[in-house]
Amino acid sequence: MEETQRARSHTVTTTASSFAENFSTTSSSFSYDRDFLRTLPGLLIVAEIVLGLLVWTLIAGTEYFRVPAFGWVMFVAVFYWVLTVFFLIIYLTMTYTRIPQVPWTTVGLWFNGSAFALYLSAAIVDASSVSPERDSHNFNSWAASSFFAFLVTICYAGNTYFSFIAWRSRTIQ
């Protein structure tokens, strides 16, 4: 009976320790690239997230539904804000190294290029829709969102340039 008790406790201990070993190995296999946020593309992504958040919160805090053009601006701002946060997580956790089947340089180029083009159109629509005669109490928020939309557009243009350089160097090899 004591032999059975010992065997069980030994088995439980071994199972618990092997679980701890497996858990520590799997959790240590996740990488975190601290230096990414120190690079210019990393800083641009953080700027895109912060400024993009300002764009859509400044519009969302108003009665933007009265001006249909702001619906387009909200769509572009929220859509690319969510995707940019997603890409930041991918770059920080170095997930792109774990999924080599995806052509990440091409995906980054298409993402940043489309974000630049659509954000440029949204910034122009935003700026052309701001009018003090329409609704005076929303004017300041809409004007600020227009300013930040152009800043985000510049950030996406910069990241498009860096993505193009990375894509081109990848395709030349």
Coordinates of N, CA, C and O in Angstrom, one line a residue:
M1 N 0.8 -1.2 0.0 CA 0.0 0.0 0.0 C 0.9 1.3 0.0 O 0.6 2.2 -0.7
E2 N 1.9 1.3 0.8 CA 2.9 2.4 0.8 C 3.5 2.6 -0.5 O 3.8 3.7 -1.0
E3 N 3.9 1.4 -1.2 CA 4.5 1.5 -2.5 C 3.6 2.1 -3.5 O 4.0 2.9 -4.3
T4 N 2.3 1.9 -3.4 CA 1.3 2.4 -4.3 C 1.2 3.9 -4.1 O 1.1 4.7 -5.0
Q5 N 1.2 4.3 -2.8 CA 1.1 5.7 -2.4 C 2.3 6.5 -3.0 O 2.2 7.6 -3.5
R6 N 3.5 5.9 -2.8 CA 4.7 6.5 -3.2 C 4.7 6.7 -4.8 O 5.1 7.7 -5.3
A7 N 4.3 5.6 -5.4 CA 4.3 5.6 -6.9 C 3.3 6.7 -7.4 O 3.7 7.4 -8.3
R8 N 2.2 6.8 -6.8 CA 1.3 7.9 -7.2 C 1.8 9.3 -6.9 O 1.7 10.1 -7.8
S9 N 2.4 9.5 -5.7 CA 2.9 10.8 -5.4 C 4.1 11.1 -6.3 O 4.3 12.3 -6.8
H10 N 4.9 10.1 -6.6 CA 6.0 10.3 -7.5 C 5.5 10.7 -8.9 O 6.1 11.6 -9.6
T11 N 4.5 10.0 -9.4 CA 3.9 10.2 -10.7 C 3.3 11.6 -10.7 O 3.6 12.3 -11.7
V12 N 2.6 12.0 -9.7 CA 2.0 13.3 -9.7 C 3.1 14.4 -9.7 O 3.0 15.4 -10.4
T13 N 4.2 14.2 -8.9 CA 5.3 15.1 -8.8 C 6.0 15.2 -10.2 O 6.2 16.3 -10.7
T14 N 6.2 14.1 -10.8 CA 6.8 14.1 -12.1 C 5.9 14.8 -13.1 O 6.4 15.6 -13.9
T15 N 4.7 14.5 -13.1 CA 3.7 15.1 -14.0 C 3.7 16.7 -13.8 O 3.8 17.4 -14.7
A16 N 3.7 17.0 -12.5 CA 3.6 18.5 -12.2 C 4.9 19.1 -12.7 O 4.9 20.2 -13.3
S17 N 6.1 18.5 -12.4 CA 7.3 19.1 -12.8 C 7.5 19.1 -14.3 O 8.0 20.1 -14.9
S18 N 7.0 18.1 -15.0 CA 7.1 18.1 -16.5 C 6.2 19.1 -17.1 O 6.5 19.8 -18.1
F19 N 5.0 19.4 -16.4 CA 4.2 20.4 -16.9 C 4.8 21.8 -16.7 O 4.8 22.6 -17.6
A20 N 5.5 22.0 -15.6 CA 6.2 23.2 -15.3 C 7.3 23.4 -16.3 O 7.6 24.5 -16.8
E21 N 8.0 22.3 -16.6 CA 9.1 22.4 -17.6 C 8.6 22.8 -19.0 O 9.1 23.6 -19.7
N22 N 7.5 22.1 -19.4 CA 6.9 22.4 -20.7 C 6.3 23.8 -20.7 O 6.4 24.5 -21.7
F23 N 5.7 24.2 -19.6 CA 5.2 25.6 -19.6 C 6.3 26.6 -19.7 O 6.2 27.6 -20.4
S24 N 7.4 26.4 -19.0 CA 8.4 27.4 -19.1 C 9.1 27.4 -20.4 O 9.5 28.4 -20.9
T25 N 9.2 26.2 -21.1 CA 9.8 26.2 -22.4 C 8.9 26.9 -23.4 O 9.4 27.6 -24.2
T26 N 7.6 26.6 -23.4 CA 6.8 27.2 -24.3 C 6.6 28.7 -24.1 O 6.6 29.5 -25.1
S27 N 6.6 29.2 -22.9 CA 6.5 30.6 -22.7 C 7.8 31.3 -22.9 O 7.8 32.5 -23.3
S28 N 8.9 30.6 -22.8 CA 10.2 31.3 -23.1 C 10.4 31.3 -24.6 O 11.3 32.0 -25.1
S29 N 9.7 30.5 -25.4 CA 9.9 30.5 -26.8 C 9.3 31.7 -27.5 O 9.5 32.0 -28.7
F30 N 8.4 32.4 -26.8 CA 7.8 33.6 -27.4 C 8.9 34.7 -27.3 O 9.5 35.0 -26.3
S31 N 9.1 35.3 -28.4 CA 10.1 36.4 -28.5 C 9.4 37.7 -28.4 O 8.3 37.9 -28.7
Y32 N 10.2 38.7 -27.9 CA 9.7 40.0 -27.8 C 10.8 40.9 -28.3 O 12.0 40.9 -27.8
D33 N 10.6 41.7 -29.3 CA 11.6 42.6 -29.9 C 11.5 44.0 -29.3 O 10.7 44.8 -29.8
R34 N 12.3 44.2 -28.3 CA 12.2 45.5 -27.6 C 12.8 46.6 -28.5 O 12.4 47.7 -28.4
D35 N 13.7 46.2 -29.3 CA 14.4 47.2 -30.2 C 13.6 47.7 -31.3 O 13.9 48.8 -31.9
F36 N 12.5 47.0 -31.6 CA 11.6 47.5 -32.7 C 11.1 48.9 -32.5 O 11.0 49.7 -33.4
L37 N 10.7 49.2 -31.3 CA 10.1 50.5 -31.0 C 11.2 51.6 -31.1 O 10.8 52.8 -31.0
R38 N 12.4 51.3 -31.2 CA 13.5 52.3 -31.3 C 13.8 52.6 -32.8 O 14.6 53.5 -33.0
T39 N 13.3 51.8 -33.7 CA 13.5 52.0 -35.1 C 12.5 53.0 -35.6 O 11.5 53.3 -35.0
L40 N 12.8 53.7 -36.7 CA 11.9 54.6 -37.3 C 10.6 54.0 -37.7 O 9.5 54.6 -37.4
P41 N 10.6 52.9 -38.4 CA 9.2 52.3 -38.7 C 8.4 52.0 -37.4 O 7.2 52.1 -37.4
G42 N 9.1 51.5 -36.3 CA 8.4 51.3 -35.1 C 7.8 52.5 -34.5 O 6.7 52.6 -34.0
L43 N 8.6 53.6 -34.5 CA 8.1 54.9 -34.0 C 7.0 55.4 -34.8 O 6.0 56.0 -34.3
L44 N 7.0 55.2 -36.1 CA 5.9 55.6 -37.0 C 4.7 54.8 -36.7 O 3.6 55.4 -36.7
I45 N 4.8 53.6 -36.4 CA 3.6 52.8 -36.1 C 3.0 53.3 -34.8 O 1.7 53.4 -34.7
V46 N 3.8 53.6 -33.8 CA 3.3 54.1 -32.6 C 2.6 55.4 -32.8 O 1.5 55.7 -32.3
A47 N 3.2 56.3 -33.6 CA 2.6 57.6 -34.0 C 1.3 57.4 -34.7 O 0.3 58.1 -34.5
E48 N 1.2 56.4 -35.6 CA 0.0 56.1 -36.4 C -1.1 55.7 -35.4 O -2.3 56.1 -35.6
I49 N -0.8 54.9 -34.4 CA -1.8 54.4 -33.4 C -2.3 55.6 -32.6 O -3.5 55.8 -32.4
V50 N -1.4 56.4 -32.1 CA -1.8 57.5 -31.2 C -2.6 58.6 -32.0 O -3.7 59.0 -31.6
L51 N -2.1 59.0 -33.2 CA -2.7 60.0 -34.0 C -4.0 59.5 -34.6 O -5.0 60.2 -34.7
G52 N -4.0 58.2 -35.0 CA -5.3 57.6 -35.5 C -6.4 57.5 -34.5 O -7.5 57.8 -34.8
L53 N -5.9 57.2 -33.3 CA -6.9 57.2 -32.1 C -7.5 58.6 -32.0 O -8.7 58.8 -31.7
L54 N -6.7 59.7 -32.1 CA -7.1 61.0 -32.0 C -8.1 61.4 -33.1 O -9.2 62.0 -32.8
V55 N -7.8 60.9 -34.3 CA -8.7 61.2 -35.4 C -10.1 60.7 -35.1 O -11.1 61.4 -35.2
W56 N -10.2 59.4 -34.8 CA -11.6 58.8 -34.7 C -12.3 59.2 -33.4 O -13.5 59.3 -33.4
T57 N -11.5 59.5 -32.3 CA -12.2 59.9 -31.1 C -12.7 61.3 -31.2 O -13.7 61.7 -30.7
L58 N -11.9 62.2 -31.9 CA -12.4 63.6 -32.1 C -13.7 63.6 -32.9 O -14.6 64.4 -32.7
I59 N -13.8 62.7 -33.9 CA -15.0 62.7 -34.7 C -16.1 62.0 -34.0 O -17.3 62.4 -34.0
A60 N -15.8 60.9 -33.3 CA -16.8 60.1 -32.6 C -17.5 60.8 -31.5 O -18.6 60.5 -31.1
G61 N -16.8 61.8 -30.9 CA -17.3 62.6 -29.8 C -18.3 63.7 -30.3 O -18.8 64.4 -29.5
T62 N -18.6 63.7 -31.6 CA -19.5 64.8 -32.1 C -20.7 64.1 -32.7 O -20.8 62.9 -32.7
E63 N -21.5 64.9 -33.3 CA -22.7 64.4 -34.0 C -22.3 64.2 -35.5 O -22.8 64.8 -36.4
Y64 N -21.3 63.4 -35.7 CA -20.7 63.2 -37.1 C -21.7 62.6 -38.1 O -21.6 62.7 -39.3
F65 N -22.7 61.9 -37.6 CA -23.7 61.2 -38.5 C -24.5 62.2 -39.2 O -25.2 61.9 -40.2
R66 N -24.5 63.5 -38.8 CA -25.2 64.5 -39.6 C -24.5 64.9 -40.9 O -25.1 65.5 -41.8
V67 N -23.2 64.6 -41.0 CA -22.5 64.9 -42.2 C -22.0 63.5 -42.7 O -21.1 62.9 -42.1
P68 N -22.6 63.0 -43.8 CA -22.2 61.7 -44.3 C -20.8 61.5 -44.6 O -20.3 60.3 -44.5
A69 N -20.1 62.5 -45.0 CA -18.6 62.3 -45.3 C -17.8 61.9 -44.1 O -16.8 61.1 -44.3
F70 N -18.2 62.2 -42.9 CA -17.5 61.8 -41.7 C -17.6 60.3 -41.5 O -16.8 59.7 -40.7
G71 N -18.6 59.6 -42.0 CA -18.8 58.2 -42.0 C -17.6 57.5 -42.6 O -17.0 56.5 -42.1
W72 N -17.2 58.0 -43.8 CA -16.0 57.5 -44.5 C -14.7 57.7 -43.7 O -13.9 56.8 -43.5
V73 N -14.6 58.9 -43.1 CA -13.4 59.2 -42.3 C -13.4 58.2 -41.1 O -12.3 57.7 -40.7
M74 N -14.5 58.0 -40.4 CA -14.6 57.1 -39.3 C -14.2 55.7 -39.7 O -13.5 55.0 -39.0
F75 N -14.7 55.2 -40.8 CA -14.4 53.9 -41.3 C -12.9 53.7 -41.5 O -12.3 52.8 -41.0
V76 N -12.3 54.6 -42.2 CA -10.9 54.5 -42.5 C -10.1 54.6 -41.2 O -9.2 53.8 -41.0
A77 N -10.4 55.5 -40.4 CA -9.7 55.7 -39.1 C -9.7 54.5 -38.2 O -8.7 54.0 -37.7
V78 N -10.9 54.0 -38.0 CA -11.1 52.9 -37.1 C -10.5 51.6 -37.7 O -9.8 50.8 -37.0
F79 N -10.8 51.4 -39.0 CA -10.3 50.2 -39.6 C -8.7 50.1 -39.6 O -8.2 49.1 -39.2
Y80 N -8.1 51.2 -40.0 CA -6.6 51.1 -40.0 C -6.0 51.3 -38.6 O -4.9 50.8 -38.4
W81 N -6.7 51.8 -37.7 CA -6.3 51.8 -36.3 C -6.2 50.4 -35.7 O -5.2 50.0 -35.2
V82 N -7.3 49.7 -35.9 CA -7.3 48.3 -35.5 C -6.2 47.4 -36.1 O -5.5 46.7 -35.5
L83 N -6.1 47.6 -37.5 CA -5.1 46.8 -38.2 C -3.6 47.2 -37.8 O -2.7 46.4 -37.7
T84 N -3.4 48.5 -37.5 CA -2.1 48.9 -37.1 C -1.7 48.4 -35.7 O -0.6 48.0 -35.5
V85 N -2.7 48.3 -34.8 CA -2.4 47.7 -33.5 C -2.1 46.2 -33.7 O -1.2 45.7 -33.1
F86 N -2.8 45.6 -34.6 CA -2.6 44.2 -34.9 C -1.1 44.0 -35.5 O -0.4 43.1 -35.0
F87 N -0.7 44.8 -36.4 CA 0.6 44.7 -36.9 C 1.7 45.1 -35.9 O 2.8 44.5 -35.9
L88 N 1.4 46.0 -35.0 CA 2.4 46.3 -34.0 C 2.6 45.1 -33.1 O 3.7 44.8 -32.7
I89 N 1.5 44.4 -32.7 CA 1.7 43.2 -31.9 C 2.4 42.1 -32.7 O 3.3 41.4 -32.1
I90 N 2.2 42.0 -34.0 CA 2.9 41.0 -34.8 C 4.4 41.3 -34.8 O 5.3 40.5 -34.7
Y91 N 4.8 42.6 -35.0 CA 6.2 43.0 -35.0 C 6.8 42.9 -33.6 O 8.0 42.5 -33.5
L92 N 6.1 43.3 -32.6 CA 6.7 43.2 -31.2 C 6.9 41.8 -30.8 O 7.9 41.5 -30.1
T93 N 6.0 40.9 -31.1 CA 6.2 39.5 -30.7 C 6.9 38.6 -31.7 O 7.1 37.4 -31.5
M94 N 7.3 39.3 -32.8 CA 8.1 38.6 -33.9 C 7.4 37.4 -34.4 O 7.9 36.4 -34.8
T95 N 6.0 37.5 -34.5 CA 5.2 36.4 -35.1 C 5.6 36.2 -36.5 O 5.4 35.1 -37.0
Y96 N 6.0 37.2 -37.2 CA 6.3 37.0 -38.6 C 7.5 36.0 -38.8 O 7.6 35.4 -39.9
T97 N 8.3 35.8 -37.8 CA 9.3 34.8 -37.9 C 8.8 33.4 -37.8 O 9.4 32.4 -38.3
R98 N 7.6 33.2 -37.2 CA 7.0 31.9 -36.9 C 6.1 31.5 -38.1 O 5.7 30.4 -38.2
I99 N 5.7 32.5 -39.0 CA 4.9 32.2 -40.1 C 5.6 32.6 -41.4 O 5.3 33.6 -42.0
P100 N 6.6 31.8 -41.8 CA 7.4 32.2 -43.0 C 6.7 32.0 -44.3 O 7.1 32.5 -45.3
Q101 N 5.5 31.3 -44.3 CA 4.7 31.2 -45.5 C 4.1 32.5 -46.0 O 3.8 32.6 -47.2
V102 N 4.0 33.4 -45.1 CA 3.4 34.7 -45.5 C 4.5 35.6 -46.0 O 5.5 35.8 -45.3
P103 N 4.3 36.2 -47.1 CA 5.3 37.2 -47.6 C 5.2 38.5 -46.9 O 4.5 39.5 -47.4
W104 N 5.8 38.7 -45.7 CA 5.5 39.8 -44.8 C 5.9 41.1 -45.4 O 5.3 42.1 -45.1
T105 N 7.0 41.1 -46.2 CA 7.4 42.4 -46.8 C 6.3 42.9 -47.8 O 6.0 44.1 -47.9
T106 N 5.8 42.0 -48.6 CA 4.7 42.3 -49.5 C 3.5 42.7 -48.8 O 2.8 43.7 -49.1
V107 N 3.1 42.0 -47.7 CA 1.9 42.4 -46.9 C 2.1 43.7 -46.3 O 1.2 44.6 -46.3
G108 N 3.3 44.0 -45.8 CA 3.5 45.3 -45.2 C 3.4 46.4 -46.2 O 2.9 47.5 -45.9
L109 N 4.0 46.2 -47.4 CA 3.9 47.2 -48.4 C 2.5 47.5 -48.9 O 2.1 48.6 -49.0
W110 N 1.7 46.4 -49.1 CA 0.3 46.6 -49.4 C -0.5 47.3 -48.3 O -1.4 48.2 -48.6
F111 N -0.3 46.9 -47.1 CA -1.0 47.5 -46.0 C -0.7 49.0 -45.9 O -1.6 49.8 -45.8
N112 N 0.6 49.3 -45.8 CA 1.0 50.7 -45.7 C 0.6 51.5 -46.9 O 0.2 52.7 -46.7
G113 N 0.7 51.0 -48.1 CA 0.3 51.7 -49.3 C -1.2 52.0 -49.3 O -1.6 53.1 -49.6
S114 N -2.0 51.0 -49.0 CA -3.4 51.2 -48.9 C -3.8 52.1 -47.8 O -4.7 53.0 -48.0
A115 N -3.2 52.0 -46.7 CA -3.5 52.9 -45.6 C -3.1 54.4 -46.0 O -3.9 55.3 -45.7
F116 N -2.0 54.6 -46.6 CA -1.6 55.9 -47.1 C -2.7 56.5 -48.1 O -3.2 57.6 -47.9
A117 N -3.1 55.7 -49.1 CA -4.0 56.1 -50.1 C -5.4 56.4 -49.5 O -6.0 57.5 -49.7
L118 N -5.9 55.5 -48.7 CA -7.2 55.7 -48.1 C -7.2 56.8 -47.0 O -8.2 57.6 -46.9
Y119 N -6.2 56.9 -46.2 CA -6.1 58.0 -45.2 C -6.0 59.3 -45.9 O -6.5 60.3 -45.4
L120 N -5.3 59.4 -47.0 CA -5.2 60.7 -47.8 C -6.5 61.1 -48.2 O -6.9 62.2 -48.1
S121 N -7.3 60.1 -48.8 CA -8.7 60.5 -49.2 C -9.5 60.9 -48.0 O -10.3 61.8 -48.1
A122 N -9.4 60.2 -46.9 CA -10.2 60.5 -45.7 C -9.8 61.9 -45.2 O -10.7 62.6 -44.7
A123 N -8.5 62.2 -45.2 CA -8.1 63.5 -44.7 C -8.6 64.6 -45.5 O -9.0 65.7 -45.0
I124 N -8.6 64.4 -46.8 CA -9.1 65.4 -47.8 C -10.6 65.6 -47.6 O -11.1 66.7 -47.5
V125 N -11.3 64.5 -47.4 CA -12.8 64.5 -47.2 C -13.1 65.2 -45.8 O -14.0 66.0 -45.7
D126 N -12.3 64.9 -44.8 CA -12.4 65.4 -43.5 C -12.2 67.0 -43.6 O -13.0 67.7 -43.1
A127 N -11.1 67.4 -44.2 CA -10.8 68.8 -44.3 C -11.9 69.6 -45.1 O -12.3 70.7 -44.7
S128 N -12.4 69.0 -46.2 CA -13.4 69.7 -47.0 C -14.8 69.7 -46.3 O -15.6 70.5 -46.7
S129 N -15.0 68.8 -45.4 CA -16.3 68.7 -44.7 C -16.4 69.6 -43.5 O -17.5 69.9 -43.0
V130 N -15.2 70.2 -43.1 CA -15.2 71.0 -41.9 C -15.7 72.4 -42.3 O -15.1 73.0 -43.2
S131 N -16.8 72.9 -41.6 CA -17.3 74.2 -41.9 C -17.9 74.7 -40.7 O -18.7 74.1 -40.0
P132 N -17.6 76.0 -40.3 CA -18.2 76.6 -39.1 C -19.7 76.8 -39.2 O -20.4 76.9 -38.3
E133 N -20.2 76.9 -40.5 CA -21.6 77.2 -40.7 C -22.5 76.0 -40.4 O -23.6 76.1 -40.0
R134 N -21.9 74.8 -40.6 CA -22.7 73.5 -40.4 C -23.1 73.3 -39.0 O -24.3 73.1 -38.7
D135 N -22.1 73.3 -38.1 CA -22.4 73.0 -36.7 C -21.3 73.6 -35.9 O -20.2 73.0 -35.8
S136 N -21.5 74.8 -35.3 CA -20.4 75.5 -34.7 C -19.8 74.8 -33.5 O -18.7 74.9 -33.2
H137 N -20.6 74.0 -32.7 CA -20.1 73.4 -31.5 C -19.2 72.2 -31.9 O -18.5 71.7 -31.0
N138 N -19.3 71.6 -33.1 CA -18.4 70.5 -33.5 C -17.2 71.0 -34.3 O -16.4 70.2 -34.7
F139 N -17.2 72.3 -34.7 CA -16.2 72.8 -35.6 C -14.7 72.5 -35.1 O -13.9 72.0 -35.9
N140 N -14.4 72.7 -33.8 CA -13.1 72.6 -33.3 C -12.6 71.1 -33.4 O -11.5 70.8 -33.7
S141 N -13.5 70.2 -33.0 CA -13.2 68.8 -33.0 C -13.0 68.3 -34.4 O -12.0 67.5 -34.7
W142 N -13.8 68.7 -35.4 CA -13.7 68.3 -36.7 C -12.4 68.9 -37.4 O -11.7 68.2 -38.1
A143 N -12.1 70.1 -37.0 CA -10.9 70.8 -37.6 C -9.6 70.0 -37.0 O -8.7 69.8 -37.7
A144 N -9.6 69.7 -35.7 CA -8.5 69.0 -35.1 C -8.4 67.6 -35.7 O -7.3 67.1 -36.0
S145 N -9.5 66.9 -36.0 CA -9.4 65.6 -36.6 C -8.8 65.7 -38.0 O -8.1 64.8 -38.4
S146 N -9.2 66.7 -38.7 CA -8.6 66.9 -40.0 C -7.1 67.1 -40.0 O -6.3 66.5 -40.7
F147 N -6.6 67.9 -39.0 CA -5.2 68.1 -38.9 C -4.5 66.8 -38.5 O -3.5 66.4 -39.1
F148 N -5.0 66.0 -37.6 CA -4.4 64.8 -37.2 C -4.5 63.7 -38.3 O -3.6 62.9 -38.4
A149 N -5.6 63.8 -39.1 CA -5.7 62.8 -40.2 C -4.5 63.1 -41.2 O -4.0 62.1 -41.8
F150 N -4.2 64.3 -41.5 CA -3.0 64.6 -42.4 C -1.7 64.1 -41.7 O -0.8 63.6 -42.4
L151 N -1.6 64.3 -40.4 CA -0.4 63.8 -39.8 C -0.3 62.2 -39.9 O 0.8 61.7 -40.1
V152 N -1.4 61.6 -39.7 CA -1.4 60.1 -39.8 C -1.0 59.7 -41.2 O -0.3 58.7 -41.5
T153 N -1.6 60.5 -42.2 CA -1.3 60.2 -43.6 C 0.2 60.3 -43.9 O 0.8 59.4 -44.6
I154 N 0.9 61.3 -43.3 CA 2.3 61.4 -43.4 C 3.1 60.2 -42.8 O 4.0 59.7 -43.4
C155 N 2.6 59.8 -41.6 CA 3.2 58.6 -41.0 C 3.1 57.4 -41.9 O 4.0 56.6 -42.0
Y156 N 1.9 57.2 -42.4 CA 1.7 56.0 -43.3 C 2.5 56.1 -44.6 O 3.0 55.1 -45.1
A157 N 2.7 57.4 -45.1 CA 3.6 57.6 -46.3 C 5.0 57.2 -45.9 O 5.7 56.5 -46.7
G158 N 5.5 57.5 -44.7 CA 6.8 57.1 -44.3 C 7.0 55.6 -44.2 O 8.0 55.1 -44.6
N159 N 6.0 55.0 -43.6 CA 6.1 53.5 -43.4 C 5.9 52.8 -44.8 O 6.5 51.8 -45.0
T160 N 5.2 53.5 -45.7 CA 5.1 52.9 -47.1 C 6.5 52.9 -47.7 O 6.9 52.0 -48.4
Y161 N 7.2 54.0 -47.5 CA 8.6 54.2 -48.1 C 9.5 53.1 -47.5 O 10.2 52.4 -48.2
F162 N 9.4 52.9 -46.2 CA 10.3 51.9 -45.5 C 9.9 50.5 -46.0 O 10.7 49.6 -46.1
S163 N 8.6 50.3 -46.1 CA 8.1 48.9 -46.6 C 8.6 48.7 -48.0 O 8.9 47.6 -48.4
F164 N 8.5 49.7 -48.8 CA 9.0 49.6 -50.2 C 10.5 49.2 -50.3 O 10.9 48.4 -51.0
I165 N 11.3 49.9 -49.4 CA 12.7 49.6 -49.4 C 13.0 48.2 -49.0 O 13.8 47.4 -49.5
A166 N 12.2 47.7 -47.9 CA 12.4 46.3 -47.5 C 11.9 45.3 -48.5 O 12.6 44.3 -48.8
W167 N 10.8 45.6 -49.2 CA 10.3 44.8 -50.2 C 11.3 44.7 -51.4 O 11.5 43.6 -51.9
R168 N 11.8 45.8 -51.8 CA 12.7 45.9 -52.9 C 14.0 45.1 -52.6 O 14.5 44.4 -53.5
S169 N 14.5 45.3 -51.5 CA 15.8 44.6 -51.1 C 15.5 43.1 -51.0 O 16.4 42.3 -51.3
R170 N 14.3 42.7 -50.7 CA 13.9 41.3 -50.6 C 13.8 40.7 -51.9 O 14.2 39.5 -52.1
T171 N 13.2 41.4 -52.9 CA 13.0 40.8 -54.2 C 14.3 40.8 -55.1 O 14.4 40.0 -56.0
I172 N 15.2 41.7 -54.7 CA 16.5 41.7 -55.5 C 17.3 40.5 -55.2 O 18.0 40.0 -56.1
Q173 N 17.3 40.0 -54.0 CA 18.1 38.9 -53.6 C 17.9 37.6 -54.3 O 17.0 37.2 -54.9

